[in-house]
Every structure is written in structure tokens, then in C-alpha cells.
Coordinates of C-alpha atoms in Angstrom, one line a residue:
Chain A
X1 CA 113.7 116.0 101.4
X2 CA 111.3 116.9 99.0
X3 CA 111.8 115.2 95.6
X4 CA 112.9 118.2 93.6
X5 CA 111.0 118.3 90.4
X6 CA 111.5 120.2 87.3
X7 CA 109.0 121.6 84.7
X8 CA 108.4 119.0 81.5
X9 CA 108.6 122.4 78.9
X10 CA 111.4 122.6 76.8
X11 CA 111.5 118.6 76.9
X12 CA 109.2 117.5 74.3
X13 CA 111.0 116.6 71.1
X14 CA 114.1 115.5 73.5
X15 CA 110.9 113.7 75.5
X16 CA 110.2 111.4 72.4
X17 CA 113.7 110.9 70.7
X18 CA 114.6 109.2 74.3
X19 CA 111.4 107.5 74.5
X20 CA 112.6 106.0 70.8
X21 CA 116.0 105.4 72.3
X22 CA 115.0 103.8 75.2
X23 CA 113.1 100.9 73.5
X24 CA 116.0 100.9 70.8
X25 CA 118.1 100.2 73.5
X26 CA 116.0 97.2 75.2
X27 CA 115.0 96.0 72.1
X28 CA 119.0 95.3 71.4
X29 CA 119.6 94.2 74.6
X30 CA 116.9 91.6 74.3
X31 CA 117.5 90.3 70.9
X32 CA 119.6 87.7 72.2
X33 CA 117.1 86.1 73.6
X34 CA 114.4 86.2 70.9
X35 CA 115.4 82.7 69.8
X36 CA 114.2 81.1 72.9
X37 CA 111.0 83.3 73.3
X38 CA 108.6 80.5 74.1
X39 CA 110.2 80.5 77.8
X40 CA 111.3 83.9 77.9
X41 CA 108.6 85.5 76.3
X42 CA 107.4 87.1 79.8
X43 CA 110.5 88.4 80.1
X44 CA 110.9 90.3 77.0
X45 CA 107.5 91.6 77.2
X46 CA 107.9 92.6 80.7
X47 CA 111.6 94.1 80.1
X48 CA 109.5 96.4 77.2
X49 CA 106.5 97.3 79.5
X50 CA 109.2 98.8 82.0
X51 CA 110.8 100.9 79.5
X52 CA 107.1 101.7 78.6
X53 CA 106.9 102.7 82.2
X54 CA 110.0 104.6 82.8
X55 CA 109.6 106.8 79.2
X56 CA 105.6 107.9 80.3
X57 CA 107.2 108.4 84.2
X58 CA 110.4 110.6 83.1
X59 CA 108.6 112.3 79.9
X60 CA 104.8 111.8 80.0
X61 CA 101.9 110.5 77.7
X62 CA 103.1 111.9 74.2
X63 CA 106.4 109.9 74.3
X64 CA 105.4 107.2 76.7
X65 CA 102.5 106.0 74.2
X66 CA 104.6 106.7 70.9
X67 CA 107.3 104.3 73.0
X68 CA 104.3 102.1 73.4
X69 CA 103.6 101.4 70.1
X70 CA 107.8 100.7 69.0
X71 CA 107.0 98.6 71.7
X72 CA 104.5 96.1 70.8
X73 CA 105.6 96.5 67.3
X74 CA 109.4 94.9 68.3
X75 CA 107.3 92.6 70.4
X76 CA 104.8 91.9 67.5
X77 CA 107.1 91.8 64.4
X78 CA 110.7 90.8 66.0
X79 CA 109.4 88.0 68.4
X80 CA 106.9 86.8 66.6
X81 CA 108.1 83.2 66.8
X82 CA 106.1 81.7 69.2
X83 CA 102.5 81.0 69.3
X84 CA 101.1 83.9 69.9
X85 CA 97.4 84.5 68.0
X86 CA 96.4 88.1 67.1
X87 CA 93.8 88.2 70.0
X88 CA 97.0 87.7 72.1
X89 CA 98.9 90.5 70.3
X90 CA 96.0 93.0 70.2
X91 CA 95.6 92.4 73.8
X92 CA 99.0 93.3 74.3
X93 CA 98.9 95.9 72.5
X94 CA 96.2 97.8 74.4
X95 CA 97.5 96.7 77.3
X96 CA 100.9 98.7 76.6
X97 CA 98.7 101.6 75.0
X98 CA 96.6 102.0 78.4
X99 CA 99.6 101.6 80.4
X100 CA 101.7 104.1 78.7
X101 CA 98.8 106.3 78.6
X102 CA 97.7 106.0 82.4
X103 CA 101.1 106.1 83.9
X104 CA 102.2 109.5 81.6
X105 CA 99.0 111.7 82.7
X106 CA 99.7 110.3 86.6
X107 CA 103.1 111.8 86.2
X108 CA 101.8 114.6 84.9
X109 CA 99.2 115.3 87.1
X110 CA 101.8 114.4 90.0
X111 CA 103.9 117.3 88.8
X112 CA 101.3 119.7 88.4
X113 CA 99.8 118.9 91.9
X114 CA 103.1 119.6 93.5
X115 CA 103.6 123.0 91.1
X116 CA 100.4 124.3 90.9
X117 CA 98.3 123.2 93.8
X118 CA 101.4 123.6 96.3
X119 CA 102.9 126.5 96.3
X120 CA 105.3 125.1 99.0
X121 CA 107.8 124.2 96.3
X122 CA 109.4 127.5 96.3
X123 CA 109.3 127.1 100.4
X124 CA 111.2 123.7 100.5
X125 CA 113.6 124.7 98.9
X126 CA 114.4 127.6 101.1
X127 CA 113.8 125.1 103.9
X128 CA 116.7 123.1 102.8
X129 CA 118.9 126.1 102.7
X130 CA 117.3 127.1 106.5
X131 CA 117.5 123.2 107.1
X132 CA 116.4 123.6 110.9
X133 CA 114.7 121.1 112.3
X134 CA 111.2 122.3 112.8
X135 CA 111.0 123.0 108.5
X136 CA 112.9 119.4 107.6
X137 CA 109.9 118.0 109.8
X138 CA 107.4 120.1 108.0
X139 CA 108.7 119.1 104.5
X140 CA 108.9 115.4 105.7
X141 CA 105.2 116.1 106.2
X142 CA 104.6 117.6 103.0
X143 CA 106.6 114.8 101.2
X144 CA 104.2 112.5 102.7
X145 CA 101.0 114.5 101.5
X146 CA 102.8 114.2 98.0
X147 CA 102.6 110.6 98.3
X148 CA 99.5 110.1 99.7
X149 CA 97.8 112.3 96.7
X150 CA 99.8 110.1 94.3
X151 CA 98.5 106.7 95.7
X152 CA 94.9 108.5 95.9
X153 CA 95.4 109.2 92.1
X154 CA 96.1 106.2 91.5
X155 CA 93.7 104.5 92.9
X156 CA 91.0 106.3 91.2
X157 CA 92.8 106.9 87.7
X158 CA 93.2 102.8 87.6
X159 CA 90.1 101.7 88.9
X160 CA 87.8 104.1 86.9
X161 CA 88.7 102.5 83.4
X162 CA 88.9 99.2 84.8
X163 CA 85.2 99.3 86.6
X164 CA 84.0 100.2 82.8
X165 CA 86.1 97.6 81.5
X166 CA 85.1 94.9 83.6
X167 CA 81.2 96.3 83.8
X168 CA 81.2 96.1 79.8
X169 CA 82.8 92.8 79.7
X170 CA 81.0 91.2 82.4
X171 CA 77.3 92.3 80.3
X172 CA 79.1 90.8 76.9
X173 CA 79.6 87.4 78.8
X174 CA 75.6 86.6 78.7
X175 CA 74.2 87.8 75.5
X176 CA 74.4 87.6 72.1
X177 CA 72.2 85.8 70.1
X178 CA 73.3 86.6 66.9
X179 CA 76.4 85.0 66.7
X180 CA 76.8 81.4 65.7
X181 CA 77.9 78.9 68.4
X182 CA 81.6 78.6 67.1
X183 CA 81.9 82.1 67.3
X184 CA 80.2 82.5 70.2
X185 CA 82.0 80.4 72.2
X186 CA 85.7 82.4 70.7
X187 CA 84.0 85.7 71.7
X188 CA 83.1 84.2 75.1
X189 CA 86.9 83.1 75.2
X190 CA 88.0 86.5 74.7
X191 CA 85.8 88.5 76.9
X192 CA 86.9 86.0 79.7
X193 CA 90.2 87.0 79.4
X194 CA 89.3 90.6 79.4
X195 CA 87.4 90.3 82.7
X196 CA 90.0 87.9 84.2
X197 CA 93.3 90.2 83.1
X198 CA 91.1 93.1 84.4
X199 CA 90.7 91.5 88.0
X200 CA 94.2 90.7 87.9
X201 CA 95.8 94.1 86.8
X202 CA 93.4 95.2 89.8
X203 CA 94.7 92.7 92.5
X204 CA 98.4 94.3 91.4
X205 CA 97.3 97.6 92.2
X206 CA 95.8 96.9 95.3
X207 CA 99.1 95.2 96.0
X208 CA 101.3 97.8 95.0
X209 CA 99.4 100.4 96.8
X210 CA 99.3 98.8 100.0
X211 CA 103.0 98.1 99.7
X212 CA 103.6 102.0 98.9
X213 CA 101.3 102.6 102.3
X214 CA 103.0 100.1 104.5
X215 CA 106.5 101.4 103.4
X216 CA 105.6 104.9 103.9
X217 CA 104.1 104.4 107.0
X218 CA 107.2 102.0 108.7
X219 CA 109.0 105.7 107.5
X220 CA 106.7 107.8 110.1
X221 CA 108.0 107.9 113.8
X222 CA 104.6 108.4 115.1
X223 CA 103.5 105.4 113.4
X224 CA 100.1 104.2 114.8
X225 CA 100.0 100.8 115.6
X226 CA 96.2 98.9 115.4
X227 CA 95.4 95.9 117.2
X228 CA 93.5 93.9 114.8
X229 CA 91.8 90.9 115.5
X230 CA 93.4 88.1 113.2
X231 CA 90.1 86.3 112.0
X232 CA 88.8 89.7 110.6
X233 CA 92.0 89.8 108.4
X234 CA 91.6 86.2 107.5
X235 CA 88.0 86.8 106.3
X236 CA 89.5 90.0 104.0
X237 CA 92.3 87.7 102.7
X238 CA 90.0 84.6 102.2
X239 CA 87.3 86.6 100.8
X240 CA 89.4 88.5 97.6
X241 CA 91.1 84.9 97.0
X242 CA 87.9 83.0 96.7
X243 CA 88.3 82.9 93.0
X244 CA 92.0 82.0 92.8
X245 CA 91.1 79.3 95.5
X246 CA 88.1 77.6 93.9
X247 CA 90.6 74.8 92.6
X248 CA 91.8 73.8 95.6
X249 CA 90.7 72.4 99.6
X250 CA 91.1 75.1 102.2
X251 CA 91.4 74.5 105.6
X252 CA 91.8 77.1 108.8
X253 CA 92.7 76.9 112.1
X254 CA 93.3 80.1 114.1
X255 CA 93.2 80.4 117.5
X256 CA 90.4 82.6 119.4
X257 CA 91.0 86.0 120.1
X258 CA 94.6 86.5 118.4
X259 CA 95.3 90.0 117.7
X260 CA 97.9 91.4 115.7
X261 CA 99.4 94.8 116.1
X262 CA 99.8 96.0 112.5
X263 CA 97.6 97.5 109.7
X264 CA 94.9 94.9 108.9
X265 CA 94.5 96.4 105.3
X266 CA 98.2 96.0 104.4
X267 CA 98.6 92.4 106.4
X268 CA 95.2 91.3 104.5
X269 CA 97.3 92.0 101.3
X270 CA 100.6 90.0 102.6
X271 CA 98.2 86.9 103.2
X272 CA 96.5 87.2 100.0
X273 CA 99.5 87.1 98.0
X274 CA 100.8 83.9 99.9
X275 CA 97.5 82.7 99.1
X276 CA 97.9 83.6 95.5
X277 CA 101.3 82.1 95.5
X278 CA 100.0 78.7 96.9
X279 CA 97.3 78.7 94.5
X280 CA 99.4 79.4 91.7
X281 CA 102.3 76.5 92.5
X282 CA 100.4 74.0 93.8
X283 CA 98.4 71.6 91.3
X284 CA 94.6 71.9 91.5
X285 CA 92.9 69.4 93.8
X286 CA 95.4 69.4 96.4
X287 CA 95.0 71.1 99.8
X288 CA 96.0 75.0 100.8
X289 CA 96.1 75.0 105.0
X290 CA 96.5 78.5 107.0
X291 CA 96.8 78.3 109.8
X292 CA 97.6 80.9 113.0
X293 CA 99.4 80.3 116.7
X294 CA 100.9 82.1 119.4
X295 CA 104.5 82.2 118.4
X296 CA 105.4 83.3 122.3
X297 CA 103.8 85.7 124.5
X298 CA 104.3 88.8 122.2
X299 CA 104.6 87.9 118.5
X300 CA 101.8 86.0 116.5
X301 CA 102.4 83.1 113.7
X302 CA 100.6 83.2 110.7
X303 CA 101.2 80.6 107.7
X304 CA 100.3 79.2 104.5
X305 CA 101.0 75.9 103.8
X306 CA 100.5 74.0 100.2
X307 CA 101.1 70.5 98.8
X308 CA 103.0 71.5 95.7
X309 CA 106.6 70.9 94.7
X310 CA 108.2 72.7 97.9
X311 CA 111.0 75.4 97.5
X312 CA 114.6 74.2 97.3
X313 CA 116.7 76.1 100.2
X314 CA 118.9 77.5 97.9
X315 CA 116.1 79.2 96.6
X316 CA 114.7 80.7 99.9
X317 CA 116.5 84.1 100.3
X318 CA 116.2 85.3 96.8
X319 CA 112.2 83.6 96.5
X320 CA 111.0 87.0 97.9
X321 CA 112.8 89.6 95.6
X322 CA 111.0 91.3 92.7
X323 CA 110.5 89.0 89.9
X324 CA 112.3 86.2 91.6
X325 CA 110.3 83.0 90.1
X326 CA 110.8 79.0 90.3
X327 CA 112.1 77.3 87.4
X328 CA 111.0 73.6 88.0
X329 CA 108.6 72.4 84.9
X330 CA 105.7 73.1 87.0
X331 CA 106.9 76.2 87.4
X332 CA 107.3 77.4 84.1
X333 CA 103.2 76.9 83.2
X334 CA 102.5 78.8 86.6
X335 CA 105.0 82.1 85.4
X336 CA 102.9 83.1 83.0
X337 CA 100.5 83.6 85.2
X338 CA 102.1 86.2 87.1
X339 CA 104.8 88.8 87.4
X340 CA 107.4 87.3 90.2
X341 CA 105.9 90.5 93.0
X342 CA 103.3 89.3 95.2
X343 CA 106.1 87.6 97.5
X344 CA 108.1 90.7 97.3
X345 CA 105.0 92.7 98.6
X346 CA 104.3 90.5 101.2
X347 CA 107.9 90.6 102.3
X348 CA 107.8 94.5 102.5
X349 CA 104.5 95.0 104.0
X350 CA 105.5 92.6 107.0
X351 CA 109.1 94.0 107.2
X352 CA 107.2 97.3 107.4
X353 CA 105.0 96.2 110.1
X354 CA 108.1 95.2 112.5
X355 CA 107.3 91.4 111.3
X356 CA 109.5 88.4 109.8
X357 CA 108.8 86.6 106.5
X358 CA 110.3 83.1 105.6
X359 CA 110.1 80.0 104.1
X360 CA 110.4 76.1 104.6
X361 CA 109.3 72.5 104.2
X362 CA 106.3 71.3 105.8
X363 CA 106.3 69.6 109.4
X364 CA 106.7 66.3 109.4
X365 CA 108.2 65.5 106.2
X366 CA 105.1 66.3 104.3
X367 CA 105.2 67.5 100.8
X368 CA 104.8 71.5 100.0
X369 CA 106.2 74.8 100.8
X370 CA 105.1 76.5 104.2
X371 CA 105.3 80.4 104.1
X372 CA 105.3 81.7 107.6
X373 CA 105.4 85.3 109.1
X374 CA 105.5 86.4 112.4
X375 CA 104.5 90.0 113.6
X376 CA 104.1 91.5 116.9
X377 CA 101.0 90.6 119.3
X378 CA 98.5 93.3 119.9
X379 CA 96.4 94.1 122.9
X380 CA 92.9 93.1 123.2
X381 CA 90.6 96.3 123.0
X382 CA 87.3 94.4 124.1
X383 CA 86.0 96.0 127.5
X384 CA 82.2 94.5 127.1
X385 CA 82.0 91.1 127.1
X386 CA 78.5 89.0 125.9
X387 CA 77.4 86.3 128.0
X388 CA 79.8 83.7 128.1
X389 CA 78.0 81.1 129.8
X390 CA 75.5 79.0 127.9
X391 CA 72.0 79.8 128.9
X392 CA 69.9 78.3 126.3
X393 CA 66.4 78.6 126.2
X394 CA 64.3 75.5 125.1
Chain B
X1 CA 59.6 98.3 83.6
X2 CA 61.4 99.1 87.5
X3 CA 62.9 102.3 87.5
X4 CA 66.3 102.7 88.1
X5 CA 68.5 106.5 88.8
X6 CA 72.2 105.8 88.2
X7 CA 74.2 108.6 89.7
X8 CA 77.8 109.0 88.9
X9 CA 80.6 111.8 87.3
X10 CA 81.9 109.4 85.4
X11 CA 80.1 109.3 82.3
X12 CA 82.3 106.2 80.9
X13 CA 80.5 104.5 84.1
X14 CA 77.4 105.9 83.9
X15 CA 77.1 105.0 80.2
X16 CA 78.0 101.3 80.8
X17 CA 75.6 100.9 83.7
X18 CA 72.7 102.3 81.5
X19 CA 73.4 100.1 78.8
X20 CA 74.0 97.0 81.0
X21 CA 70.7 97.6 83.6
X22 CA 68.6 98.4 80.1
X23 CA 69.7 95.2 78.8
X24 CA 69.0 93.0 81.7
X25 CA 64.6 94.8 81.5
X26 CA 65.4 97.9 84.1
X27 CA 64.2 101.9 82.8
X28 CA 66.9 103.5 83.3
X29 CA 68.0 107.4 83.9
X30 CA 70.9 109.0 84.9
X31 CA 72.7 112.1 87.1
X32 CA 76.3 113.2 87.3
X33 CA 76.2 114.4 90.7
X34 CA 73.6 114.5 93.6
X35 CA 72.1 117.7 93.0
X36 CA 70.8 116.5 90.0
X37 CA 70.1 112.9 91.4
X38 CA 67.8 114.7 93.7
X39 CA 66.0 116.8 90.8
X40 CA 65.5 113.4 88.9
X41 CA 64.4 111.5 91.8
X42 CA 61.6 114.4 92.5
X43 CA 60.7 114.3 89.1
X44 CA 60.6 110.9 88.1
X45 CA 60.5 109.2 91.6
X46 CA 62.7 105.9 90.5
X47 CA 62.4 102.7 92.6
X48 CA 65.9 102.1 93.5
X49 CA 69.5 104.4 92.9
X50 CA 72.7 103.5 92.4
X51 CA 75.0 106.1 93.3
X52 CA 79.0 107.1 93.4
X53 CA 80.0 108.3 96.7
X54 CA 82.7 111.2 95.5
X55 CA 81.3 113.5 93.4
X56 CA 81.6 117.2 93.2
X57 CA 78.1 118.8 93.7
X58 CA 77.1 117.0 96.6
X59 CA 78.3 113.0 97.1
X60 CA 76.9 110.3 97.7
X61 CA 76.6 110.5 101.7
X62 CA 74.9 113.9 101.4
X63 CA 72.4 112.4 98.7
X64 CA 71.6 109.4 101.0
X65 CA 70.8 111.9 104.1
X66 CA 68.8 114.1 102.1
X67 CA 66.7 111.2 100.7
X68 CA 66.3 109.5 103.5
X69 CA 64.7 112.4 105.2
X70 CA 61.8 111.6 102.9
X71 CA 61.9 108.5 101.1
X72 CA 62.8 105.1 102.0
X73 CA 64.2 104.0 98.3
X74 CA 66.7 101.9 98.1
X75 CA 70.2 102.9 97.3
X76 CA 72.9 100.8 96.7
X77 CA 76.5 103.1 96.7
X78 CA 79.7 102.3 95.0
X79 CA 83.0 103.0 95.7
X80 CA 86.8 101.8 95.2
X81 CA 88.1 99.8 97.9
X82 CA 90.4 101.2 100.5
X83 CA 87.2 103.7 101.4
X84 CA 86.0 101.6 104.2
X85 CA 85.0 104.6 106.4
X86 CA 83.1 106.5 103.9
X87 CA 81.5 103.2 103.4
X88 CA 80.5 103.1 106.6
X89 CA 79.3 106.7 106.6
X90 CA 77.0 106.1 103.8
X91 CA 75.5 102.9 105.4
X92 CA 74.9 104.5 108.0
X93 CA 73.6 107.9 106.4
X94 CA 70.7 105.4 105.3
X95 CA 72.2 103.7 102.1
X96 CA 71.2 99.6 101.5
X97 CA 74.0 98.1 100.5
X98 CA 77.7 98.7 98.7
X99 CA 80.0 97.3 96.1
X100 CA 83.4 97.8 95.3
X101 CA 84.4 99.4 92.1
X102 CA 85.6 97.6 89.9
X103 CA 82.4 95.1 90.0
X104 CA 80.9 92.5 87.8
X105 CA 77.6 93.3 86.7
X106 CA 76.4 89.6 87.4
X107 CA 77.0 91.1 90.9
X108 CA 75.4 94.5 90.6
X109 CA 72.5 93.0 89.2
X110 CA 72.2 90.4 92.8
X111 CA 72.2 93.5 94.5
X112 CA 69.4 95.3 92.6
X113 CA 67.1 92.4 92.6
X114 CA 67.7 91.4 96.3
X115 CA 67.3 95.2 97.4
X116 CA 64.2 95.5 95.7
X117 CA 62.9 92.6 97.2
X118 CA 63.2 93.7 101.0
X119 CA 62.0 97.3 99.6
X120 CA 58.6 95.6 98.4
X121 CA 58.3 93.0 101.1
X122 CA 56.9 94.8 104.2
X123 CA 57.9 93.6 107.7
X124 CA 55.1 91.4 108.4
X125 CA 53.5 91.1 111.8
X126 CA 54.3 87.5 112.3
X127 CA 55.4 85.2 114.5
X128 CA 57.2 83.2 112.4
X129 CA 60.8 84.0 110.5
X130 CA 61.1 81.7 107.2
X131 CA 64.2 82.6 104.9
X132 CA 66.4 80.1 103.2
X133 CA 67.6 77.5 105.7
X134 CA 66.4 79.5 108.5
X135 CA 63.2 79.2 110.6
X136 CA 62.7 81.0 113.9
X137 CA 59.6 81.0 116.0
X138 CA 60.0 84.4 117.7
X139 CA 57.7 83.9 120.7
X140 CA 58.7 80.5 121.6
X141 CA 62.4 81.5 121.4
X142 CA 62.8 78.6 119.1
X143 CA 65.3 77.9 116.1
X144 CA 65.9 75.5 113.0
X145 CA 68.0 75.0 110.8
X146 CA 67.5 73.1 107.7
X147 CA 64.8 71.4 109.7
X148 CA 66.8 70.8 112.7
X149 CA 66.4 72.5 116.5
X150 CA 69.1 74.4 117.6
X151 CA 69.7 76.0 121.1
X152 CA 71.0 79.7 121.1
X153 CA 71.5 82.0 124.0
X154 CA 69.1 84.9 124.2
X155 CA 71.8 87.1 122.8
X156 CA 72.5 84.6 120.0
X157 CA 69.0 84.6 119.5
X158 CA 68.8 88.9 119.2
X159 CA 71.4 88.5 116.7
X160 CA 70.2 85.7 114.6
X161 CA 66.8 87.7 114.6
X162 CA 68.2 91.2 113.3
X163 CA 70.4 89.5 110.6
X164 CA 67.2 87.3 109.2
X165 CA 65.4 90.4 109.2
X166 CA 67.7 92.1 107.0
X167 CA 69.2 88.9 105.0
X168 CA 71.3 90.0 102.2
X169 CA 72.1 93.7 103.7
X170 CA 75.3 94.6 105.3
X171 CA 74.9 95.6 108.6
X172 CA 77.7 97.8 110.3
X173 CA 79.4 96.6 113.7
X174 CA 77.5 99.7 114.8
X175 CA 74.2 99.1 113.6
X176 CA 74.3 95.2 114.9
X177 CA 75.7 96.7 118.4
X178 CA 73.1 99.6 118.5
X179 CA 70.5 96.8 117.7
X180 CA 71.5 94.3 120.5
X181 CA 73.2 96.1 122.8
X182 CA 71.7 99.8 122.6
X183 CA 73.3 103.0 122.0
X184 CA 75.8 102.9 124.9
X185 CA 77.9 100.1 123.5
X186 CA 78.6 101.8 119.6
X187 CA 82.4 101.2 119.9
X188 CA 83.1 98.1 121.2
X189 CA 83.2 96.4 118.0
X190 CA 84.5 93.2 119.9
X191 CA 81.6 92.3 121.5
X192 CA 80.0 91.2 118.3
X193 CA 82.7 90.1 116.9
X194 CA 82.9 87.4 120.0
X195 CA 79.2 87.1 119.5
X196 CA 79.1 86.5 115.8
X197 CA 81.8 83.5 116.3
X198 CA 79.9 82.0 118.5
X199 CA 76.6 82.2 116.5
X200 CA 78.9 81.2 113.8
X201 CA 79.7 78.2 115.9
X202 CA 76.2 76.9 116.4
X203 CA 74.8 77.4 112.7
X204 CA 77.8 77.3 110.5
X205 CA 79.3 73.8 109.3
X206 CA 83.2 75.1 109.1
X207 CA 82.9 78.7 111.4
X208 CA 86.4 79.5 109.6
X209 CA 84.8 79.6 106.1
X210 CA 81.7 80.5 106.7
X211 CA 78.2 80.0 104.4
X212 CA 76.0 82.2 105.9
X213 CA 76.9 84.7 108.1
X214 CA 79.9 86.7 106.0
X215 CA 82.0 89.2 107.2
X216 CA 82.5 92.2 105.4
X217 CA 85.8 93.0 106.3
X218 CA 86.7 96.5 107.8
X219 CA 82.6 97.3 107.6
X220 CA 80.3 94.6 109.4
X221 CA 78.8 91.6 108.4
X222 CA 75.9 90.1 105.5
X223 CA 74.1 87.3 105.7
X224 CA 72.8 84.7 103.3
X225 CA 70.1 82.3 104.9
X226 CA 70.5 79.8 102.0
X227 CA 69.0 79.1 98.8

């Protein structure tokens, strides 16, 4: 059934009050954590950010921005015990405000699309009552269209500002002879932070989009399954992860002519998430090994092995849940880098493509973790074969 | 100064690109859709065009098609991810290269330089192709990488030649198929994949992490001859 939307009019004041109340509640709820901030800082920030996002989604830009302001104040005043610098606070506050603004605009636009552009709302309500099969199918189709409009909007509205931010920051990286060497070092470091963080935000958006697409596709009965060459999926994931994998030795072992019956872009995203995870939780200089092989005649195993501390057996189910992360000494530092959502994205995508995913020890008692997903094998589509025999000319 | 025309309907992006390109020594003008880009092109004769794909009045693809009817000016297309089909269309409509938003300025500047270099160097009537680590004698069908001879099958040789002629440029599956097998085989991307794998096995130190013959996922290939 299509989601029933209500117009946001007449709820303005209520929205602002609710936004303030939500942040206040979250702050009260979090206050017992405040004294242990060095470990819980990310948790506090995440919960507050979530509150801001929910406010902006439900009540729009204004209340969202107000709650973002209050949330950053709470974060910066109540929880300033930790080693945060003014730079951190400014970047943090900017991120909160930007998120509130964009989410608010998006949800308002999504509602407007539903109401103004799409006269189907009234029809949908009628069809709810009539609920014969044809109109239900029709409604499901419209729901899909709505989701796809939303995804396109997210892609466009998030990436356009990111493009300006990244292009501007990378321009600044090179110049400004007027600064003293120490000023210049400091500003370079801040600018590098902007570049890295906008890359991270972009990768994160990409992951969410692929997950949303995979989930919405798996709900459709007429889901078209492509047959995709694994080597292209590997190339896509590896080129996206190139920067992350800079400090690791990467090996790839892939049988020729392996095809999976799955959406290649989504699987590339799942593989990227596993590579990101491996790079984050294993020390620099160690190896990351990617392998693909036939599991049996109709399925294929793709594995990412790292040489990090591994995943203890009792965590192996939970590690694929959203916001679950390791808690060992090495993991704590690594946790600062991520939201604990990559493996959840990987599992969501693999499951939506009729596959399974698991984590195990590396074979032969070697140190490290081995993440494996199994997907249905795809059919070869080629009919034209280039010359096989090596008729080399001198 | 080299004249560069930037076309995008987002004022923020226009202003950043204008500032950055001007700081790198280019003479920049801007347009906010395809139609005004065409007008600026006729009036100002830019030496390179950077254009967005989706714009209200005349998008990037239509702009490429119209420009190609009368001009060889290098065109670099900007687009967001998940628009592979559109990127392929743009390349087939005559765009020279594409860049995915968001991108770093260093990347854009490198692509601009490469596109200008290709445009300025006209294809020589020579029997010897020398690019980076590669040296190919077209008449004797001899191929050397860093001075070391390798043996290629005729199709591998054809592929390498096409790649060298278009060094640094994205080539779609369809373009490569047409160049090597002819128009009939345009819908057989697997054939090119197998041939690319064969060539990689001969020229790449590690065929799974290629250094020269790079995959542009879902679109085609790009050849970086080294140095």
C-alpha cells in the first residue's frame, strides 16, 4: 500500500516544539554517558544526529535546523570534556546543520511530489477501498515510482553540494602563498579533513542508495536478474577502494569467466563495504586477499580475507547488524572512522540478491577474518569468441 | 591562454569550476544550459568544453551531438554516479571523456590537459607508435614494452593499436567492438572482455590489478601507457 502522507500545514509551531523536545529527550537520555565521552563520543553524536534527522524528516527544514542548532550546542557545551578542538566543533556543527537542511528539504520535496505532481493520492485512497488485484498492483507500482524519485532526489541533492565542496577544497589544497609555513600546515590539514570527510559522506550515500535499491528490487516479483562478469565487479569495487587500500598489500585470485546472477552495481557496493571493513580493522602493511571461486556448479563464493585480529565466534552473527562494531583495543581507534553500517549494507545487498554472507576464521589457522558471500552463478552470455589459439606473428 | 567553456545549471558548481580553472591559468567562460553553450561556442570558439549532462534547455548529450556536427572541440562530460547508460550515450554522441561528481580538481585538471594534448597532436602518418612504455611497429607488427618484445595475436595487436591511438581516453565496449570486429558485433561485450583479459596477461605485471589497461566499470576501458 502506498504510504499515506499528511500535509505539513498547521503543524509548524508543533514541529519546532517537537524538535526541541526530541533533542532535549535525547540529551537527557545520553547524559549518563557524558563522563565517559572519550569512548562514547561517537555514540552521543550519532544519537543526536539521528534525532536531528528524524525531526527534519517528520517536520521539515525549519524544525530540523533548530534541532540541529540545539543538538550542536548540547554536544559542544555539555560534552566538552574531551579533546575536541574548535576546528572539530565547527566541522561537527556544519555537518549537523547541513544534514538537517538537506534531509528537511528532501522530505518536503518528496511530500510535494506525492501531492502536487502526483494526483494518484486520491486515486490510491479510492483503490484502497476497492482493493481489487489490478489496482493493488498499480498502487505497488506507484509506490516503486515514488521510491525511485526519492532515490534520484537524494543522489542529486546530496551530490551537488558535495561536488562544490570537494572541488573547492581540492583547489585550496594547492595554493595560498600568503600564509606562513605553520599557518599553511594547519590550514592544509583542515582542508584535507574536508576532502576526506566529503569523500566519506559520498561513499556513505552510495552505500545507502545501493542498499535501498537492492531492497526495493528484491520486493518486486518481476525482478530481472542480470548475468554479470565477476571481473568487472572486482574492478569497480577495487577502483573505488583504491585510496582506502593504499597501505595494504592487495592480492586478487579470481577464476576466469565467473558470472553471478545478481545486480552488478549492488554487488560491487557489497564488496566495497567488505574491503573498507578489512582496511579499517587490519593494521597497515598487512595483506588483504580477495578470492572468487565456484562454490558448486550453481553458486559462487566471493571472499575478502584480512590479517587483522579476526572476529570472535560470539560476535559473528551480530556484526552484520547496523551500528554494531568491534570492541577490542585496536577496534576502538578504527571505530572512530565509521558508523558501523558497512557490513549491514553488505548483508542487505547480498540477501536481496538471493545470496548469503558470513564471517569465519581464515583457513589453515592463519590470523585474520574471512568474510564470504555466496551468490547464484550466472549464465555465460557470449556467443562470439575471439581467437583462442595463439597464432602470434613475429 | 587556453579558452575553456564550462556548462552546468548549478551556479555553485559553475562558480567553483570557474575560480579553480582560472587559477590554473585557463581563460574561462560559462553557460547554464546547452543552448547558451552553443551560442557561446559560436561567438567565442573555446578550445575545450566541460559540460554537465542533465540541464533544462538542451542537455549534455544533445549538446555533444550538435557540436560534433561541425567541430572536433574536446568535450569532457560531468555526471553523477549511477548514470552509466547516460555516460555511454554521451561518449557515443562524441564526448571525449567523463568525470563522476564529486571529483577532485587535480583529477579534472589532469583530464583537461590530456584532452587538449590529444586534440593538439594530430594522428601522424607514421609506421611507429610510441606512447609511454609502449613501442609498436605497425608495419612489422612488432610490439615492445620497456624495450622488451612481446608476441601478440592479430586481434590483440588490433586492440593494443586502438588503445594506443586513444591513450588516456575512455573507450566504450561498443566503440572497441566496432573498431576490432565491425558493426555487427556491437552487442557482444563478452568478446571484448575475453580479448582484454588475453592482452592483460601479456602486458600487465599483475593482470588482476592492471596498471595500463584499466576497466571503467559498466562503461568500457581506458588505456594509460605509463610515464
